[in-house]
């Protein structure tokens, strides 16, 4: 009986061996903290020569948002709105326009 047990223990396994997984300690997490979420969620719309953006900030830090409007015609002046503070759980409305058609609209964020 001891011989049979020795053969079972000594026989190599047919299953492929996986390398051991590396352990991640608390020190590894402390070196590289996750960045905190930041930035309002903004929806933009263009109707004719007018652009509008609604930005909602779900985070505890204030987000300063600006609307940028690029006009289609070369002689039409592109515009950037003044920064507007979107506080925690706050929704702000930003507007801009061109004389003629709007080519592009986007919102920038800063802390």
XYZ file of N, CA, C and O in Angstrom:
444
model
N 0.807 -1.195 0.000
C 0.000 0.000 0.000
C 0.857 1.268 0.000
O 0.521 2.203 -0.721
N 1.942 1.364 0.764
C 2.766 2.569 0.730
C 3.388 2.805 -0.641
O 3.628 3.932 -1.029
N 3.638 1.775 -1.437
C 4.233 1.950 -2.749
C 3.237 2.624 -3.697
O 3.598 3.514 -4.451
N 1.990 2.237 -3.657
C 0.982 2.833 -4.526
C 0.777 4.308 -4.194
O 0.611 5.144 -5.076
N 0.785 4.643 -2.947
C 0.635 6.031 -2.535
C 1.829 6.864 -2.982
O 1.664 7.995 -3.430
N 3.005 6.314 -2.930
C 4.203 7.014 -3.363
C 4.163 7.273 -4.863
O 4.609 8.320 -5.330
N 3.628 6.361 -5.660
C 3.528 6.564 -7.098
C 2.518 7.655 -7.438
O 2.726 8.436 -8.356
N 1.431 7.729 -6.708
C 0.424 8.750 -6.967
C 0.971 10.125 -6.631
O 0.778 11.085 -7.356
N 1.688 10.242 -5.549
C 2.240 11.516 -5.135
C 3.373 11.948 -6.054
O 3.497 13.117 -6.399
N 4.200 11.021 -6.527
C 5.361 11.345 -7.327
C 5.031 11.522 -8.807
O 5.822 12.083 -9.540
N 3.884 11.032 -9.257
C 3.539 11.122 -10.680
C 3.286 12.579 -11.059
O 2.597 13.304 -10.348
N 3.828 13.032 -12.209
C 3.599 14.416 -12.625
C 2.141 14.612 -13.044
O 1.501 13.716 -13.556
N 1.654 15.796 -12.851
C 0.273 16.114 -13.185
C 0.145 16.342 -14.685
O 1.016 16.944 -15.312
N -0.964 15.924 -15.258
C -1.191 16.109 -16.689
C -1.693 17.519 -16.992
O -1.612 17.985 -18.108
N -2.209 18.200 -15.980
C -2.728 19.554 -16.185
C -1.567 20.538 -16.312
O -0.556 20.408 -15.639
N -1.690 21.541 -17.203
C -0.616 22.539 -17.339
C -0.490 23.358 -16.061
O -1.479 23.681 -15.406
N 0.723 23.654 -15.721
C 0.998 24.421 -14.514
C 0.887 25.910 -14.806
O 1.441 26.386 -15.788
N 0.157 26.659 -13.978
C 0.050 28.111 -14.115
C 1.070 28.770 -13.200
O 1.315 28.280 -12.096
N 1.660 29.845 -13.640
C 2.594 30.538 -12.760
C 1.828 31.124 -11.574
O 0.655 31.478 -11.687
N 2.479 31.226 -10.443
C 1.787 31.801 -9.288
C 1.461 33.274 -9.533
O 2.184 33.982 -10.219
N 0.343 33.703 -8.994
C -0.084 35.090 -9.161
C 0.683 35.995 -8.201
O 0.955 35.629 -7.057
N 1.024 37.161 -8.700
C 1.732 38.119 -7.853
C 0.749 38.723 -6.859
O -0.386 39.041 -7.199
N 1.184 38.893 -5.656
C 0.345 39.509 -4.638
C 0.567 41.010 -4.650
O 1.683 41.481 -4.764
N -0.512 41.721 -4.528
C -0.436 43.172 -4.476
C -0.705 43.582 -3.043
O -1.790 43.353 -2.521
N 0.282 44.201 -2.446
C 0.123 44.635 -1.066
C -0.432 46.047 -0.992
O -0.666 46.715 -1.988
N -0.644 46.497 0.207
C -1.155 47.844 0.413
C -0.145 48.898 -0.032
O -0.517 49.976 -0.449
N 1.151 48.575 0.047
C 2.171 49.549 -0.340
C 2.086 49.879 -1.829
O 2.289 51.017 -2.225
N 1.788 48.897 -2.664
C 1.698 49.145 -4.106
C 0.527 50.073 -4.412
O 0.604 50.918 -5.281
N -0.581 49.933 -3.692
C -1.722 50.815 -3.919
C -1.457 52.223 -3.397
O -1.928 53.193 -3.958
N -0.708 52.335 -2.341
C -0.433 53.646 -1.753
C 0.476 54.486 -2.650
O 0.404 55.705 -2.635
N 1.330 53.850 -3.441
C 2.243 54.585 -4.310
C 1.511 55.281 -5.452
O 1.902 56.336 -5.883
N 0.441 54.676 -5.942
C -0.242 55.216 -7.104
C -1.742 55.323 -6.800
O -2.513 54.430 -7.133
N -2.163 56.407 -6.175
C -3.589 56.529 -5.858
C -4.407 56.784 -7.122
O -3.922 57.353 -8.093
N -5.632 56.338 -7.087
C -6.521 56.569 -8.226
C -6.890 58.042 -8.301
O -7.146 58.672 -7.286
N -6.942 58.586 -9.509
C -7.380 59.981 -9.626
C -8.865 60.084 -9.302
O -9.651 59.196 -9.645
N -9.237 61.163 -8.637
C -10.637 61.372 -8.293
C -11.395 61.780 -9.546
O -10.893 62.549 -10.362
N -12.612 61.287 -9.716
C -13.405 61.689 -10.889
C -13.651 63.190 -10.875
O -13.835 63.796 -9.822
N -13.618 63.781 -12.051
C -13.795 65.229 -12.169
C -14.416 65.543 -13.512
O -14.184 64.854 -14.488
N -15.174 66.618 -13.560
C -15.682 67.123 -14.827
C -17.178 66.971 -14.968
O -17.743 65.932 -14.663
N -17.792 68.032 -15.417
C -19.227 68.029 -15.653
C -19.550 67.218 -16.899
O -18.750 67.111 -17.817
N -20.739 66.687 -16.927
C -21.241 66.023 -18.119
C -22.018 67.062 -18.907
O -22.952 67.663 -18.387
N -21.607 67.305 -20.151
C -22.200 68.391 -20.942
C -22.901 67.858 -22.182
O -22.415 66.939 -22.834
N -24.043 68.460 -22.509
C -24.779 68.179 -23.733
C -24.829 69.467 -24.534
O -25.182 70.517 -24.000
N -24.472 69.387 -25.809
C -24.487 70.573 -26.666
C -25.521 70.398 -27.768
O -25.841 69.277 -28.164
N -26.026 71.550 -28.238
C -26.980 71.545 -29.353
C -26.761 72.797 -30.179
O -26.357 73.844 -29.656
N -27.020 72.676 -31.476
C -26.908 73.807 -32.394
C -28.242 73.934 -33.129
O -28.752 72.961 -33.686
N -28.780 75.157 -33.101
C -30.004 75.464 -33.840
C -29.714 76.715 -34.659
O -29.589 77.815 -34.099
N -29.575 76.533 -35.971
C -29.247 77.653 -36.842
C -27.876 78.216 -36.503
O -26.874 77.520 -36.574
N -27.839 79.484 -36.097
C -26.562 80.114 -35.754
C -26.328 80.166 -34.244
O -25.347 80.738 -33.788
N -27.193 79.542 -33.464
C -27.082 79.558 -32.006
C -26.618 78.197 -31.482
O -27.049 77.163 -31.957
N -25.755 78.245 -30.465
C -25.267 77.031 -29.811
C -25.577 77.129 -28.322
O -25.508 78.209 -27.733
N -25.910 76.008 -27.726
C -26.205 75.972 -26.298
C -25.604 74.696 -25.706
O -25.514 73.672 -26.392
N -25.168 74.784 -24.457
C -24.648 73.618 -23.744
C -25.224 73.619 -22.339
O -25.308 74.663 -21.687
N -25.637 72.448 -21.894
C -26.078 72.239 -20.516
C -25.070 71.309 -19.871
O -24.836 70.206 -20.362
N -24.465 71.771 -18.772
C -23.441 70.992 -18.088
C -23.889 70.714 -16.660
O -24.212 71.645 -15.917
N -23.881 69.432 -16.281
C -24.239 69.025 -14.921
C -23.006 68.439 -14.249
O -22.345 67.557 -14.796
N -22.699 68.917 -13.052
C -21.534 68.463 -12.305
C -21.986 67.534 -11.173
O -22.512 67.995 -10.173
N -21.751 66.218 -11.286
C -22.153 65.293 -10.231
C -21.100 65.109 -9.135
O -21.329 64.366 -8.189
N -19.962 65.777 -9.250
C -18.849 65.553 -8.327
C -18.742 66.666 -7.283
O -19.264 67.760 -7.470
N -18.032 66.415 -6.173
C -17.952 67.414 -5.095
C -17.054 68.614 -5.387
O -17.168 69.627 -4.720
N -16.165 68.531 -6.377
C -15.306 69.659 -6.707
C -15.973 70.543 -7.765
O -16.649 70.054 -8.656
N -15.722 71.840 -7.681
C -16.274 72.789 -8.645
C -15.546 72.652 -9.984
O -14.327 72.522 -10.027
N -16.303 72.686 -11.063
C -15.764 72.594 -12.423
C -16.042 73.919 -13.131
O -17.178 74.380 -13.161
N -14.998 74.529 -13.672
C -15.170 75.769 -14.453
C -15.275 75.371 -15.917
O -14.328 74.854 -16.493
N -16.452 75.608 -16.510
C -16.708 75.198 -17.893
C -16.777 76.416 -18.803
O -17.177 77.497 -18.385
N -16.352 76.222 -20.071
C -16.410 77.279 -21.090
C -16.930 76.672 -22.380
O -16.549 75.572 -22.756
N -17.784 77.422 -23.062
C -18.309 77.008 -24.356
C -17.466 77.635 -25.463
O -17.189 78.829 -25.432
N -17.068 76.825 -26.421
C -16.277 77.281 -27.563
C -17.102 77.041 -28.830
O -17.577 75.932 -29.056
N -17.266 78.087 -29.627
C -18.058 78.004 -30.849
C -17.171 78.369 -32.036
O -16.593 79.462 -32.068
N -17.059 77.448 -32.994
C -16.302 77.700 -34.219
C -17.310 77.925 -35.344
O -18.177 77.089 -35.594
N -17.179 79.056 -35.992
C -18.121 79.422 -37.059
C -17.674 78.852 -38.404
O -16.487 78.631 -38.638
N -18.645 78.618 -39.288
C -18.375 78.007 -40.581
C -17.692 78.972 -41.555
O -16.756 78.610 -42.248
N -18.150 80.200 -41.592
C -17.604 81.178 -42.549
C -16.251 81.704 -42.054
O -16.061 81.954 -40.869
N -15.330 81.943 -42.971
C -13.995 82.406 -42.586
C -14.040 83.809 -41.988
O -13.223 84.158 -41.142
N -15.000 84.607 -42.353
C -15.065 85.988 -41.866
C -15.871 86.114 -40.577
O -15.883 87.158 -39.944
N -16.520 85.035 -40.184
C -17.320 85.043 -38.952
C -16.403 84.785 -37.752
O -15.525 83.927 -37.811
N -16.593 85.502 -36.681
C -15.700 85.433 -35.522
C -16.069 84.255 -34.620
O -17.211 84.141 -34.172
N -15.088 83.390 -34.351
C -15.281 82.301 -33.390
C -15.367 82.905 -31.993
O -14.745 83.929 -31.708
N -16.105 82.246 -31.101
C -16.277 82.795 -29.751
C -15.973 81.758 -28.689
O -16.145 80.552 -28.900
N -15.527 82.255 -27.543
C -15.315 81.459 -26.333
C -16.049 82.173 -25.206
O -15.864 83.376 -25.011
N -16.857 81.441 -24.462
C -17.589 82.076 -23.366
C -16.657 82.299 -22.182
O -15.568 81.742 -22.112
N -17.113 83.115 -21.267
C -16.352 83.292 -20.025
C -16.500 82.016 -19.204
O -17.492 81.283 -19.350
N -15.549 81.701 -18.313
C -15.685 80.505 -17.480
C -16.870 80.649 -16.526
O -17.074 81.708 -15.940
N -17.638 79.586 -16.396
C -18.768 79.547 -15.489
C -18.531 78.413 -14.498
O -18.190 77.298 -14.908
N -18.698 78.687 -13.213
C -18.477 77.669 -12.192
C -19.709 76.797 -12.040
O -20.800 77.281 -11.760
N -19.508 75.497 -12.244
C -20.558 74.504 -12.002
C -20.208 73.813 -10.695
O -19.291 72.996 -10.630
N -20.909 74.186 -9.644
C -20.656 73.607 -8.324
C -21.180 72.189 -8.230
O -21.769 71.657 -9.173
N -20.978 71.547 -7.081
C -21.471 70.183 -6.885
C -22.985 70.102 -7.090
O -23.734 70.936 -6.590
N -23.423 69.112 -7.845
C -24.845 68.850 -8.126
C -25.538 70.046 -8.775
O -26.724 70.251 -8.594
N -24.807 70.809 -9.556
C -25.352 72.003 -10.187
C -25.345 71.839 -11.704
O -24.447 71.241 -12.272
N -26.374 72.405 -12.371
C -26.440 72.410 -13.825
C -26.369 73.859 -14.303
O -27.076 74.715 -13.768
N -25.493 74.122 -15.278
C -25.356 75.472 -15.825
C -25.668 75.444 -17.317
O -25.532 74.414 -17.975
N -26.085 76.587 -17.832
C -26.416 76.731 -19.256
C -25.435 77.727 -19.865
O -25.254 78.829 -19.351
N -24.822 77.354 -20.984
C -23.879 78.205 -21.702
C -24.421 78.431 -23.106
O -24.938 77.498 -23.730
N -24.286 79.652 -23.613
C -24.772 79.947 -24.962
C -23.714 80.693 -25.761
O -22.842 81.362 -25.201
N -23.805 80.569 -27.071
C -22.929 81.282 -27.987
C -23.574 81.293 -29.356
O -24.567 80.602 -29.587
N -23.014 82.086 -30.264
C -23.606 82.145 -31.606
C -22.607 82.628 -32.632
O -21.556 83.175 -32.308
N -22.957 82.419 -33.878
C -22.239 82.944 -35.034
C -23.214 83.821 -35.809
O -24.424 83.792 -35.576
N -22.707 84.611 -36.746
C -23.594 85.389 -37.611
C -24.332 84.476 -38.561
O -25.496 84.674 -38.866
N -23.626 83.479 -39.070
C -24.233 82.517 -40.002
C -24.208 81.127 -39.356
O -24.599 80.994 -38.216
N -23.665 80.119 -40.069
C -23.698 78.742 -39.595
C -22.602 78.445 -38.570
O -21.533 79.033 -38.594
N -22.883 77.483 -37.696
C -21.921 76.999 -36.702
C -21.243 75.763 -37.269
O -21.904 74.850 -37.755
N -19.902 75.723 -37.214
C -19.153 74.553 -37.688
C -18.973 73.530 -36.573
O -19.189 72.342 -36.782
N -18.559 73.982 -35.382
C -18.290 73.048 -34.274
C -18.545 73.734 -32.935
O -18.410 74.966 -32.816
N -18.899 72.933 -31.949
C -19.139 73.413 -30.583
C -18.522 72.409 -29.628
O -18.659 71.200 -29.815
N -17.812 72.885 -28.606
C -17.273 72.008 -27.578
C -17.172 72.775 -26.267
O -17.237 73.991 -26.226
N -17.004 72.014 -25.189
C -16.921 72.579 -23.843
C -15.581 72.170 -23.252
O -15.173 71.009 -23.362
N -14.892 73.134 -22.616
C -13.642 72.804 -21.922
C -13.884 72.881 -20.413
O -14.779 73.583 -19.938
N -13.063 72.147 -19.661
C -13.203 72.048 -18.210
C -11.877 72.415 -17.544
O -10.817 72.103 -18.071
N -11.953 73.060 -16.394
C -10.747 73.314 -15.601
C -11.114 73.288 -14.132
O -12.234 73.578 -13.740
N -10.135 72.899 -13.334
C -10.357 72.828 -11.877
C -10.247 74.178 -11.244
O -9.636 75.065 -11.695
